PDB file of C-alpha atoms in Angstrom:
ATOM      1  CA  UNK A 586      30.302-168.745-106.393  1.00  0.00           C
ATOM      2  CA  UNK A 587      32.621-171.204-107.943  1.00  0.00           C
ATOM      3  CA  UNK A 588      32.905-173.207-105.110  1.00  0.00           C
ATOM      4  CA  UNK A 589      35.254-176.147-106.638  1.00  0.00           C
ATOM      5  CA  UNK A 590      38.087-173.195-106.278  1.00  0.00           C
ATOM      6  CA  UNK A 591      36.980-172.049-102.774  1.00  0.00           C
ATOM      7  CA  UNK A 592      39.776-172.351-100.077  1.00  0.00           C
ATOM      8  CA  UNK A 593      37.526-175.347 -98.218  1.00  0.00           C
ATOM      9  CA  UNK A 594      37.109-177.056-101.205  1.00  0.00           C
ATOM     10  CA  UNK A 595      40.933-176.719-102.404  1.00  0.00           C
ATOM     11  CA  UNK A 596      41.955-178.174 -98.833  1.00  0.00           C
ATOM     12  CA  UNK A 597      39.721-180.768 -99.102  1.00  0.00           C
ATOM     13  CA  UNK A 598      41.156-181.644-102.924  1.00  0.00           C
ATOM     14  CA  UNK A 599      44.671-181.621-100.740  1.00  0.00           C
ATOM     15  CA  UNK A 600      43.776-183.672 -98.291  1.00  0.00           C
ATOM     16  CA  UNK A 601      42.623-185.984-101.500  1.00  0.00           C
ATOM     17  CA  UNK A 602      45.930-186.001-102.717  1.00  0.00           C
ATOM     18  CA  UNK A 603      47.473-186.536 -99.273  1.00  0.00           C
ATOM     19  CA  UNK A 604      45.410-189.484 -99.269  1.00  0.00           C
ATOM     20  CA  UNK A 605      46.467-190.874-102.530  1.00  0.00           C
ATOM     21  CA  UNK A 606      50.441-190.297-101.557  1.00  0.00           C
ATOM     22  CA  UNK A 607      49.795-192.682 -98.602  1.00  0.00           C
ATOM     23  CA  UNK A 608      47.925-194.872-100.433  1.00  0.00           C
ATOM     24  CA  UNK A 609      50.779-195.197-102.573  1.00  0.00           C
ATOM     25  CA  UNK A 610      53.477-196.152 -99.886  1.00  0.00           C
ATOM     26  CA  UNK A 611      51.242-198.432 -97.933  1.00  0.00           C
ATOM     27  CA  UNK A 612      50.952-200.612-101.225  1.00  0.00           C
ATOM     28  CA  UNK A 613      54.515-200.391-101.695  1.00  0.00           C
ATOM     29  CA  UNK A 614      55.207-201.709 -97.889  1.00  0.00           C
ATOM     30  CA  UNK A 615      52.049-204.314 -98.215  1.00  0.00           C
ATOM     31  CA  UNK A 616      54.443-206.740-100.795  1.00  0.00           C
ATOM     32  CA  UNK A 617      58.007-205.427 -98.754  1.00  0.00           C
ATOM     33  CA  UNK A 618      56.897-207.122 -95.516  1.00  0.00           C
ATOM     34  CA  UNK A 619      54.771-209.661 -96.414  1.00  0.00           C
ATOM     35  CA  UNK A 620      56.937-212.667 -95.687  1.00  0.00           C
ATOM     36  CA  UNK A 621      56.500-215.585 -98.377  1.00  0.00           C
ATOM     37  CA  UNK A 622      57.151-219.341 -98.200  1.00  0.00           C
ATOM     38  CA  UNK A 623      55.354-222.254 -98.968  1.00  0.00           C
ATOM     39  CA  UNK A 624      52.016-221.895 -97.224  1.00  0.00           C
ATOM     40  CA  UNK A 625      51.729-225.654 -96.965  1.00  0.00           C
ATOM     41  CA  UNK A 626      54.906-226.456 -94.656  1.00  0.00           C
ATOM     42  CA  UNK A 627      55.999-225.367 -91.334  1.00  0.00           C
ATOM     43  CA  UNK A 628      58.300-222.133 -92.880  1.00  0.00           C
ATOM     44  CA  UNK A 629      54.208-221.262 -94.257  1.00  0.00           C
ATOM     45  CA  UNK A 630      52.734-221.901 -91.011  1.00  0.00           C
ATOM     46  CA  UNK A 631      55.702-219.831 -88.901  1.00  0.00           C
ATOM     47  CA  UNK A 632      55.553-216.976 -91.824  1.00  0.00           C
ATOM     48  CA  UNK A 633      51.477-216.734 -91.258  1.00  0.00           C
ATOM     49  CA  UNK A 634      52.498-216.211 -87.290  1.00  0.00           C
ATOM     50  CA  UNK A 635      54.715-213.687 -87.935  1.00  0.00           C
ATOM     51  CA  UNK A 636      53.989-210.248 -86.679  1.00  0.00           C
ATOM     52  CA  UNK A 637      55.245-209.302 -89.992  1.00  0.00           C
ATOM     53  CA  UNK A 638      52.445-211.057 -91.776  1.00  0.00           C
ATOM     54  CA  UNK A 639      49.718-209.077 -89.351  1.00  0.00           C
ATOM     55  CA  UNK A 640      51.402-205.911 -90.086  1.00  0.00           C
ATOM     56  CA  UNK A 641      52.061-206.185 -94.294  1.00  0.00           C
ATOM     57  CA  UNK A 642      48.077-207.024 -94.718  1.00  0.00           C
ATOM     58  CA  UNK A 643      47.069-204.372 -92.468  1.00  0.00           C
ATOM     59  CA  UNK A 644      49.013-201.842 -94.684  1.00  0.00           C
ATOM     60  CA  UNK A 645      46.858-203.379 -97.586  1.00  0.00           C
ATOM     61  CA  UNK A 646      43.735-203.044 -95.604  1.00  0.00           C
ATOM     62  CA  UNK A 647      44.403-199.590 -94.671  1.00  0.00           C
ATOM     63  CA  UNK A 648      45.440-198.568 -98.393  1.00  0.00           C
ATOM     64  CA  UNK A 649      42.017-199.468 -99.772  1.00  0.00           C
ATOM     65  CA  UNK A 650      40.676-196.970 -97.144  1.00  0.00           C
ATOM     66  CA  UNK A 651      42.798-194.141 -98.438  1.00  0.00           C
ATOM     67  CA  UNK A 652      42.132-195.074-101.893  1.00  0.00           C
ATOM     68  CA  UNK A 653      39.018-194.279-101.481  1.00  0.00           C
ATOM     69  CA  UNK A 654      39.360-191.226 -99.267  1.00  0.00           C
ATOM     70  CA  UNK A 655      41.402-189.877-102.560  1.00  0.00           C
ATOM     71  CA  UNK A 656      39.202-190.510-105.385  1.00  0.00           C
ATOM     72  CA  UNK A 657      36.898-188.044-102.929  1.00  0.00           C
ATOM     73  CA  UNK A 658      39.570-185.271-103.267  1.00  0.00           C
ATOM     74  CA  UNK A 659      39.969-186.338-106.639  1.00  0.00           C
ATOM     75  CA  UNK A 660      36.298-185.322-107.372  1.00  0.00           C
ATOM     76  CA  UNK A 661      36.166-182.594-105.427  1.00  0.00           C
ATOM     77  CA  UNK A 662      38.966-181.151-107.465  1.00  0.00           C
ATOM     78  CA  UNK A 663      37.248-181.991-110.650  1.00  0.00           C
ATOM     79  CA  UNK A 664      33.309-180.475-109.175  1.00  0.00           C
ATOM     80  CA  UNK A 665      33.750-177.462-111.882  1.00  0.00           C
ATOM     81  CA  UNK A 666      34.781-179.887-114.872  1.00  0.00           C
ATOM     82  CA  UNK A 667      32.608-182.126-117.478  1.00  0.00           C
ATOM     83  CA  UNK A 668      34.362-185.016-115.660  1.00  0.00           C
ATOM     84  CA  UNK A 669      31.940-184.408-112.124  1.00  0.00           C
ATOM     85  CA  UNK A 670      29.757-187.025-112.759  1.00  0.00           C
ATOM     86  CA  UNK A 671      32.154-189.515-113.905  1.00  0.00           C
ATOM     87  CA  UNK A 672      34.281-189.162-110.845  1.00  0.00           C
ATOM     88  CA  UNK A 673      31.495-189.129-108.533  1.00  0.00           C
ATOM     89  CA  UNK A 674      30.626-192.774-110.200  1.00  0.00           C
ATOM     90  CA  UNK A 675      34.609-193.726-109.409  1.00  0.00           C
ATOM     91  CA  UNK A 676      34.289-192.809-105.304  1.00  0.00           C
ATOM     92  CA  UNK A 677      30.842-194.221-104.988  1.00  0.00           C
ATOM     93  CA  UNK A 678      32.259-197.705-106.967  1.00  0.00           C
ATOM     94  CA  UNK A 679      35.679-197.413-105.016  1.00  0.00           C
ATOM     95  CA  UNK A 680      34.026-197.005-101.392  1.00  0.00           C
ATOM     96  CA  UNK A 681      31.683-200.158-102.505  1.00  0.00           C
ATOM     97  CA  UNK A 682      34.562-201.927-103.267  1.00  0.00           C
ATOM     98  CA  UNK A 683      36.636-201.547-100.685  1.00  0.00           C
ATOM     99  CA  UNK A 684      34.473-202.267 -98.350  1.00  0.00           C
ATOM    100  CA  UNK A 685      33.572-205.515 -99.722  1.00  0.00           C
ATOM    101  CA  UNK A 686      37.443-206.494-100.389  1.00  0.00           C
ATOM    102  CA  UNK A 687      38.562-204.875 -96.347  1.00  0.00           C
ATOM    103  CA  UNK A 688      36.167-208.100 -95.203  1.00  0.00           C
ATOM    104  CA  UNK A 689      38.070-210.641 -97.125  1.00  0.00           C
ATOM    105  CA  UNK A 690      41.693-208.712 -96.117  1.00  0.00           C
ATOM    106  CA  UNK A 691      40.287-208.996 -92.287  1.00  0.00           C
ATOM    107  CA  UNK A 692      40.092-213.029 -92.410  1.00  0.00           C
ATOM    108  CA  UNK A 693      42.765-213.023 -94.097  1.00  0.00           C
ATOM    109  CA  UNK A 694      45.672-210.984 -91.889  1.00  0.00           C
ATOM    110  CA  UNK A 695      44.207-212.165 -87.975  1.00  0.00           C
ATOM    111  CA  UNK A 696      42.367-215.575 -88.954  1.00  0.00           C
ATOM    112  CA  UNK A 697      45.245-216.816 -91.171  1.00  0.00           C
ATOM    113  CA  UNK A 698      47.708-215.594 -88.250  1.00  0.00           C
ATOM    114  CA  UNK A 699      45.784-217.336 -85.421  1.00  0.00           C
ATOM    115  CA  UNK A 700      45.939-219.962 -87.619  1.00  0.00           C
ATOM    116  CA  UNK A 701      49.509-219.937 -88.262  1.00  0.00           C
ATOM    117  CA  UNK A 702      50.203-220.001 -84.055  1.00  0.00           C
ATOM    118  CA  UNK A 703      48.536-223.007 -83.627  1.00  0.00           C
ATOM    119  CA  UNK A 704      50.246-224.931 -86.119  1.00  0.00           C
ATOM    120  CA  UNK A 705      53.437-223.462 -84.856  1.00  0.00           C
ATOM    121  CA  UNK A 706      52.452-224.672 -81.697  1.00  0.00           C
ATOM    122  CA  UNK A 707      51.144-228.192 -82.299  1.00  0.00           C
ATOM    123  CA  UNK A 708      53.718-228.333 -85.009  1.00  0.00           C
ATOM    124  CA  UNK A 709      50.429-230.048 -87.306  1.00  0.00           C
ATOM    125  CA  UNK A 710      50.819-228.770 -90.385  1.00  0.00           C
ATOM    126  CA  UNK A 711      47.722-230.839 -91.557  1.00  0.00           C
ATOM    127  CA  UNK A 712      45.759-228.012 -89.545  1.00  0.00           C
ATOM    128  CA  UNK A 713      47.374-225.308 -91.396  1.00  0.00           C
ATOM    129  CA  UNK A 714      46.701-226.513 -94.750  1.00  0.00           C
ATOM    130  CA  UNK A 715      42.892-227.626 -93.986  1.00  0.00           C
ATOM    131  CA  UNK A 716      41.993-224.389 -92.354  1.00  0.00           C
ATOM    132  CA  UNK A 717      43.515-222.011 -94.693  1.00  0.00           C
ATOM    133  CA  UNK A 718      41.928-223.637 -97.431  1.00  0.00           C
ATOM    134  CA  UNK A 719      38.902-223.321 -95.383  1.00  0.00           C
ATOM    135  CA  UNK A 720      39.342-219.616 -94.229  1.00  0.00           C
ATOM    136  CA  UNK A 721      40.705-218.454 -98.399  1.00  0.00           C
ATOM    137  CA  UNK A 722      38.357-220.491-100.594  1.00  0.00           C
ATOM    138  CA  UNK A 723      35.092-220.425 -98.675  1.00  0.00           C
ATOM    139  CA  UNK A 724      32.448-219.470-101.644  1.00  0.00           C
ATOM    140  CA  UNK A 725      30.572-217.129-100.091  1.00  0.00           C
ATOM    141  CA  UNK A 726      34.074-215.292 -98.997  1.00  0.00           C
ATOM    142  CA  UNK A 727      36.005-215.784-102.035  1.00  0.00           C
ATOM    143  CA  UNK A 728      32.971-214.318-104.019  1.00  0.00           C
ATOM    144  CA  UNK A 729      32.831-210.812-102.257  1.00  0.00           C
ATOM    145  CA  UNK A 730      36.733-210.713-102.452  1.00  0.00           C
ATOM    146  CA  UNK A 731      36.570-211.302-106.069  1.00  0.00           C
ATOM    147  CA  UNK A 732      33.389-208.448-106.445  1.00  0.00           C
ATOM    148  CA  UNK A 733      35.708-205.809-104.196  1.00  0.00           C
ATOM    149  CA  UNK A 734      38.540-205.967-106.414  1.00  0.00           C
ATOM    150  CA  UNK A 735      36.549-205.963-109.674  1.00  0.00           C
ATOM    151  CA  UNK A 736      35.261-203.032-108.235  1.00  0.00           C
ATOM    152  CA  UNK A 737      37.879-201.437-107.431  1.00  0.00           C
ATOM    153  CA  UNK A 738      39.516-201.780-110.326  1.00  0.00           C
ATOM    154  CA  UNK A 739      36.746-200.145-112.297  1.00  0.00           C
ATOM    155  CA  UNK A 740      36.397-197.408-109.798  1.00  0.00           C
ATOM    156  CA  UNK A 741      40.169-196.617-110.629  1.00  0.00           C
ATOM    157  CA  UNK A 742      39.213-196.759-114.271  1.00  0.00           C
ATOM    158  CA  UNK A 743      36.328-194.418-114.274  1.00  0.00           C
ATOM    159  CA  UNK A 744      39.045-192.046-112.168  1.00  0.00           C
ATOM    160  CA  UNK A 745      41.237-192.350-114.682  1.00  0.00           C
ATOM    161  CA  UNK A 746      38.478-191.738-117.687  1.00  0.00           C
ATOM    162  CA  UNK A 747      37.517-188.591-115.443  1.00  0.00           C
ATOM    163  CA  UNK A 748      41.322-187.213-115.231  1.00  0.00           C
ATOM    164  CA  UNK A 749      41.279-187.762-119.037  1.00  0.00           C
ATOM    165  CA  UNK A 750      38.356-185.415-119.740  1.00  0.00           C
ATOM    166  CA  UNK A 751      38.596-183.242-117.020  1.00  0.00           C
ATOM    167  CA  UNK A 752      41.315-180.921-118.894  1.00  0.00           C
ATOM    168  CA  UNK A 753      42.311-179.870-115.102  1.00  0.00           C
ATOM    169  CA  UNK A 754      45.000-182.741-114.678  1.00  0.00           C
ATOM    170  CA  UNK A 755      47.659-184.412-116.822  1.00  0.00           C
ATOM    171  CA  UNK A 756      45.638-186.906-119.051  1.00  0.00           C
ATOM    172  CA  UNK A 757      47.866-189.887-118.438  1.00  0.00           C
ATOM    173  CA  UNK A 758      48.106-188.886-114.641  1.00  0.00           C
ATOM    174  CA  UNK A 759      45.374-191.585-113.671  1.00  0.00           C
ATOM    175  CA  UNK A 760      46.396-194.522-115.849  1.00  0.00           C
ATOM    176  CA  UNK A 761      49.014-196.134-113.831  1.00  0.00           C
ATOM    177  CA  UNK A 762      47.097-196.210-110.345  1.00  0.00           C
ATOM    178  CA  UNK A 763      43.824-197.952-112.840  1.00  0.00           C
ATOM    179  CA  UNK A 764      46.532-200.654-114.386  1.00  0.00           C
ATOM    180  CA  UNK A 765      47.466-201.233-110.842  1.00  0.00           C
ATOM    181  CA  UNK A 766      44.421-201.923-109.673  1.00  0.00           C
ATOM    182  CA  UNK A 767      43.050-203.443-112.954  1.00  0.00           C
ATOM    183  CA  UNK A 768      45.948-206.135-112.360  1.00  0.00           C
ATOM    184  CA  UNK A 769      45.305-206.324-108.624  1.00  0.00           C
ATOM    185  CA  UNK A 770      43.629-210.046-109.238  1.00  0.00           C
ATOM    186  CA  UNK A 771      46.445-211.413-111.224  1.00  0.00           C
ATOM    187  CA  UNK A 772      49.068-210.379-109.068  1.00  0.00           C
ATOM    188  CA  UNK A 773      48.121-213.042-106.379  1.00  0.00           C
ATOM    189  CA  UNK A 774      49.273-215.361-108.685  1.00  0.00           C
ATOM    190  CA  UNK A 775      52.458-214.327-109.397  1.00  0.00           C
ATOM    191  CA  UNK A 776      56.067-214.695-107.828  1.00  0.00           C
ATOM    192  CA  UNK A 777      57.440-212.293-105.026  1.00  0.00           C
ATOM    193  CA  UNK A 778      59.420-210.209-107.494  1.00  0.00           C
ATOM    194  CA  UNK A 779      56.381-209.494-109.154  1.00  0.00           C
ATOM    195  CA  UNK A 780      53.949-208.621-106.088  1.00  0.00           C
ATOM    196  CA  UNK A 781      56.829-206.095-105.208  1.00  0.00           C
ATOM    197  CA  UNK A 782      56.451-204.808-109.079  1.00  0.00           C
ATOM    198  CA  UNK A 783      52.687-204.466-108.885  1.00  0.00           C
ATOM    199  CA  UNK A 784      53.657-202.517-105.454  1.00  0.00           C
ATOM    200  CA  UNK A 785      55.670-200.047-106.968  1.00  0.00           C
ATOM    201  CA  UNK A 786      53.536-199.624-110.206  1.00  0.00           C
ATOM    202  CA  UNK A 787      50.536-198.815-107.609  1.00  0.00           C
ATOM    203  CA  UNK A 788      53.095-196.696-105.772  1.00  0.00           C
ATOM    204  CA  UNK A 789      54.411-194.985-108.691  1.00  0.00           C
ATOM    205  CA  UNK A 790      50.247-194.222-110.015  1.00  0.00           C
ATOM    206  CA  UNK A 791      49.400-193.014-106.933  1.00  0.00           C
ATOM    207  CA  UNK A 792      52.209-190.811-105.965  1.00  0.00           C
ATOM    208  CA  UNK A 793      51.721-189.074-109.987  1.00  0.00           C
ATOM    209  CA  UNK A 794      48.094-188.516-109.628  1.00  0.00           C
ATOM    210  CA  UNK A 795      48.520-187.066-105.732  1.00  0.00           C
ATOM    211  CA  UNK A 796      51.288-184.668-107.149  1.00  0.00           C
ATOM    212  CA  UNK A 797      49.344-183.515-110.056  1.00  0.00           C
ATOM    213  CA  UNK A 798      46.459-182.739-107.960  1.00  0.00           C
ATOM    214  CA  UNK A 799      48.264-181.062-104.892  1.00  0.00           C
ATOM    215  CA  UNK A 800      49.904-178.957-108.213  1.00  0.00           C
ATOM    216  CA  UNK A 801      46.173-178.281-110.141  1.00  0.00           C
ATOM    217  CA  UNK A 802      45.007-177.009-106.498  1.00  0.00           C
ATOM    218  CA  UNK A 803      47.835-174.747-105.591  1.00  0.00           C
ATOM    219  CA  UNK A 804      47.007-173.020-109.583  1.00  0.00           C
TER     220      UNK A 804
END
């Protein structure tokens, strides 16, 4: 039985795509809502104690989970193709990494807000800047951030690879969501403007790949 085109398996390959729509508009909103201002003055502090801030990293935190719940359509859809074991590599790399990069995005969203209330409310900025610095650049934290996203990025890459060679999907149909993720790192360091950009190339990758795979499982 071909079981990559059974009914349970083309839901599930739905469901994938699903996924990878939401992803898509969660790392869209993630940059729209984040509210930016210089994290070492009391417009930083009162931004960090927004409910706004709480909210924009939780739609990160919750995109990396539906990331990876999509690359897992994405390979059930491709269990019949020479691209199986490749994108079984991409969920198994993606689920490491997000995991690793959701304990970073935790500290990061409710410590950094708690944070941000208490310097609001002792009006000390001094505490804002030392314990941010403390709660971002921590080693041991900064390290496992830094391995999440590397892995993530390559888990997008080998879903792109498998897309490529699968001959069930448009080739290029995985290259945008990889580039987003490939440039996930740099974006930190870049202006507002261009965090929304990354936002919308993400968006734009995810919502192509989810399309061509809701269309491949409806063939």
């Amino acid at each position: 039985m071909n079981t990559g085109n059974s009914p349970l398996a083309a839901g599930r390959a739905r469901l994938g795509a699903l996924s990878l729509a939401i992803t898509g508009v969660l790392f869209l909103l993630y940059p729209l809502v984040r509210p930016y201002a210089d994290e070492k003055s009391m417009q930083g502090a009162e931004a960090m104690a927004s409910p706004a801030w709480v909210a924009a990293h939780l739609f990160g935190a919750v995109g990396f989970i539906f990331l990876a719940l999509g690359l897992l359509g994405l390979r059930i859809a491709l269990r019949e193709t020479v691209a199986e074991p490749l994108a079984s590599r991409a969920v198994v790399v993606t689920w490491i990494g997000a995991g690793l990069t959701l304990l970073y995005f935790g500290a990061e969203d409710f410590s950094l807000n708690a944070i941000g209330q208490r310097a609001v409310n002792e009006q000390n900025l001094k505490l804002l800047v030392e314990l941010t610095e403390a709660v971002r650049y921590n080693p041991a934290a900064i390290t496992v951030f830094g391995a999440g996203l590397v892995l993530l990025a390559v888990g997008s890459i080998l879903a792109a690879v498998a897309v490529w060679r699968s001959g069930l999907l448009p080739r290029w149909s995985g290259v945008p969501l990889a580039l987003g993720f490939a440039l996930f790192i740099p974006q930190f360091f870049g202006t507002p403007a261009m965090r929304i950009a990354h936002g919308l190339l993400i968006t734009a990758g995810s919502l192509w790949l989810a399309s061509s795979l809701w269309r491949a499982q409806r063939r």
